[in-house]
PDB file of C-alpha atoms in Angstrom:
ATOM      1  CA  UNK A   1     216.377 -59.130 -94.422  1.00  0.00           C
ATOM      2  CA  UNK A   2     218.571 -56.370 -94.184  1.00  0.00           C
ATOM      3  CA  UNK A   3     222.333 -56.600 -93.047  1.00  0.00           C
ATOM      4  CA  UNK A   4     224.175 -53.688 -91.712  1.00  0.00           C
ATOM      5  CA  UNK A   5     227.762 -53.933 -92.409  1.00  0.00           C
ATOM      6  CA  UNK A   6     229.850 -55.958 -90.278  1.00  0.00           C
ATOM      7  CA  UNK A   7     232.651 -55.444 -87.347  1.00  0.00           C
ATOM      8  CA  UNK A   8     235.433 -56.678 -85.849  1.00  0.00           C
ATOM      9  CA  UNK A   9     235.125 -58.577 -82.729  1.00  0.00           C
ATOM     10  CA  UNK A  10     238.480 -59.914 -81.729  1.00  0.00           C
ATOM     11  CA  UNK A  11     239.190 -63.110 -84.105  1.00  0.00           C
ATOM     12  CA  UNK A  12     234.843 -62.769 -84.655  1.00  0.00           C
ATOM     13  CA  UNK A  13     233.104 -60.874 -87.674  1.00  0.00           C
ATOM     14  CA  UNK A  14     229.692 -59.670 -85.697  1.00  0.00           C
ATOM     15  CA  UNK A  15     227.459 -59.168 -88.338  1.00  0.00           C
ATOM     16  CA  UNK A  16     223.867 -57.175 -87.020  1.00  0.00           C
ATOM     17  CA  UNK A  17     220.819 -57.770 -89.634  1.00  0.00           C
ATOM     18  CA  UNK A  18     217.014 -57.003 -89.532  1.00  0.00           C
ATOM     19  CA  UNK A  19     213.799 -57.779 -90.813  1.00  0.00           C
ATOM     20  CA  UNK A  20     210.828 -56.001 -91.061  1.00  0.00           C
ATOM     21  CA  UNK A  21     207.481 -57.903 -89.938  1.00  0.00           C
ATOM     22  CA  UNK A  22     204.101 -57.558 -90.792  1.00  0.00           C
ATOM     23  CA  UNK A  23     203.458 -55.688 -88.110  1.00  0.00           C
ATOM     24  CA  UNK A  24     205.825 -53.016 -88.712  1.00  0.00           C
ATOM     25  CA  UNK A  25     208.221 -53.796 -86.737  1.00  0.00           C
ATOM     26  CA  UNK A  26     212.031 -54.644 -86.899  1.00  0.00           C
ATOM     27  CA  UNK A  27     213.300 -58.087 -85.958  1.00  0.00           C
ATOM     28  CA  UNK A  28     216.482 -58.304 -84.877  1.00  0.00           C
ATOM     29  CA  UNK A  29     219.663 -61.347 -85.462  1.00  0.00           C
ATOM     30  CA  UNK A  30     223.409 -61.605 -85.277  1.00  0.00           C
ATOM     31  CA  UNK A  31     225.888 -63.866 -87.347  1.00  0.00           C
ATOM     32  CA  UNK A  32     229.359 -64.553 -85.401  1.00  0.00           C
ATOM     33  CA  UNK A  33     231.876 -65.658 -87.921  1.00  0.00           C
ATOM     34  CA  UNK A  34     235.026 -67.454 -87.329  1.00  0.00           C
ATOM     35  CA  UNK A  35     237.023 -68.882 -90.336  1.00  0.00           C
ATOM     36  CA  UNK A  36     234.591 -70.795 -92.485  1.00  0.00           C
ATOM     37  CA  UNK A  37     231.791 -71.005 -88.946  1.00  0.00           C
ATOM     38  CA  UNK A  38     229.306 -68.697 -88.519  1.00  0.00           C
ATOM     39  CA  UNK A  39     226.462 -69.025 -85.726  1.00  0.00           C
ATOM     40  CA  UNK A  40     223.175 -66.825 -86.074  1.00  0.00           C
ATOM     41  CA  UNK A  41     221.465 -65.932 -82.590  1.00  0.00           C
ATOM     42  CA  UNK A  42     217.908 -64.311 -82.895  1.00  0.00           C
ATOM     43  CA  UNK A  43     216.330 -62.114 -80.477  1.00  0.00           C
ATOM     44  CA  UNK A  44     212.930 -61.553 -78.932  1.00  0.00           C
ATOM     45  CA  UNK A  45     212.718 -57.830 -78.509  1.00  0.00           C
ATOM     46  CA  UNK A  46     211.598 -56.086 -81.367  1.00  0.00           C
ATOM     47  CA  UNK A  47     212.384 -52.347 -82.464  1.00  0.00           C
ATOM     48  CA  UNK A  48     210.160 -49.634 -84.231  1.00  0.00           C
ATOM     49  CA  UNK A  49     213.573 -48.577 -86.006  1.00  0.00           C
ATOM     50  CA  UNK A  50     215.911 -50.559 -88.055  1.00  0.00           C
ATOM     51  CA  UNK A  51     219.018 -48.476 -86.797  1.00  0.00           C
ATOM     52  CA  UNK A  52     217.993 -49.271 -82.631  1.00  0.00           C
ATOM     53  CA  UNK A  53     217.555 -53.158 -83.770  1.00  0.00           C
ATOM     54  CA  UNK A  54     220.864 -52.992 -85.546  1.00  0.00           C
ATOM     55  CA  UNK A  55     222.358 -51.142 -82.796  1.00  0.00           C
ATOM     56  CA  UNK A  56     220.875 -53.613 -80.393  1.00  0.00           C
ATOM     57  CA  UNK A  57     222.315 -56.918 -82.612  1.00  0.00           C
ATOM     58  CA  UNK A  58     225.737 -55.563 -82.526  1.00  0.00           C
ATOM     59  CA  UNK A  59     226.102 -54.973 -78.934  1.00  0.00           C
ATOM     60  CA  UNK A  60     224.529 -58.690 -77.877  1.00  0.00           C
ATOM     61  CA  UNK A  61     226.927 -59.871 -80.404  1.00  0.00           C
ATOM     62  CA  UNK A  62     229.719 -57.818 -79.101  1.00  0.00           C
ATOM     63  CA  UNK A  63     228.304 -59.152 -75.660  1.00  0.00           C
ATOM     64  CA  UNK A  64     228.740 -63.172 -76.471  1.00  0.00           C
ATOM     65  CA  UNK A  65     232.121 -62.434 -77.944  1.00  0.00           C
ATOM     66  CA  UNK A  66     233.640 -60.331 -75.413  1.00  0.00           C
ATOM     67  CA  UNK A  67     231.890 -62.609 -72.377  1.00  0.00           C
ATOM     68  CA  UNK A  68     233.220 -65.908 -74.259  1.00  0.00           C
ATOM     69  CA  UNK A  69     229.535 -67.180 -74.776  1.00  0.00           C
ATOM     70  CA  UNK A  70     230.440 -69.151 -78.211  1.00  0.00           C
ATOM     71  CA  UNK A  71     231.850 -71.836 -76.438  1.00  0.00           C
TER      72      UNK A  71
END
């Protein structure tokens, strides 16, 4: 698993990372930190690139932040 460094969401730390899979292609996550919390979503799509799943993590994470979907 790779993780791409993370950002600044608000009081959140979106963190993107990605895995490569057998088949060559790149899984995608996100961690939201808060404080000593983190939750890790995982996504379906996957990505032929590691730098469109990144970008892909950090903007859902961005996303559930910004739309106040940790609650």
């Amino acid at each position: 698993m790779q993780t791409a460094s993370a950002h600044e969401v608000g009081k959140y730390l979106v963190t993107p990372m990605t895995k490569l899979t057998e088949t060559g292609q790149y899984a995608v996550s996100v961690s939201i930190r808060r404080g000593m919390h983190d939750r890790v979503f995982r996504f379906i799509p996957l990505f032929d690139s590691a730098v469109r799943a990144t970008g892909y993590a950090l903007a859902q994470g961005r996303r559930l932040v910004l739309d106040n979907q940790l609650a």
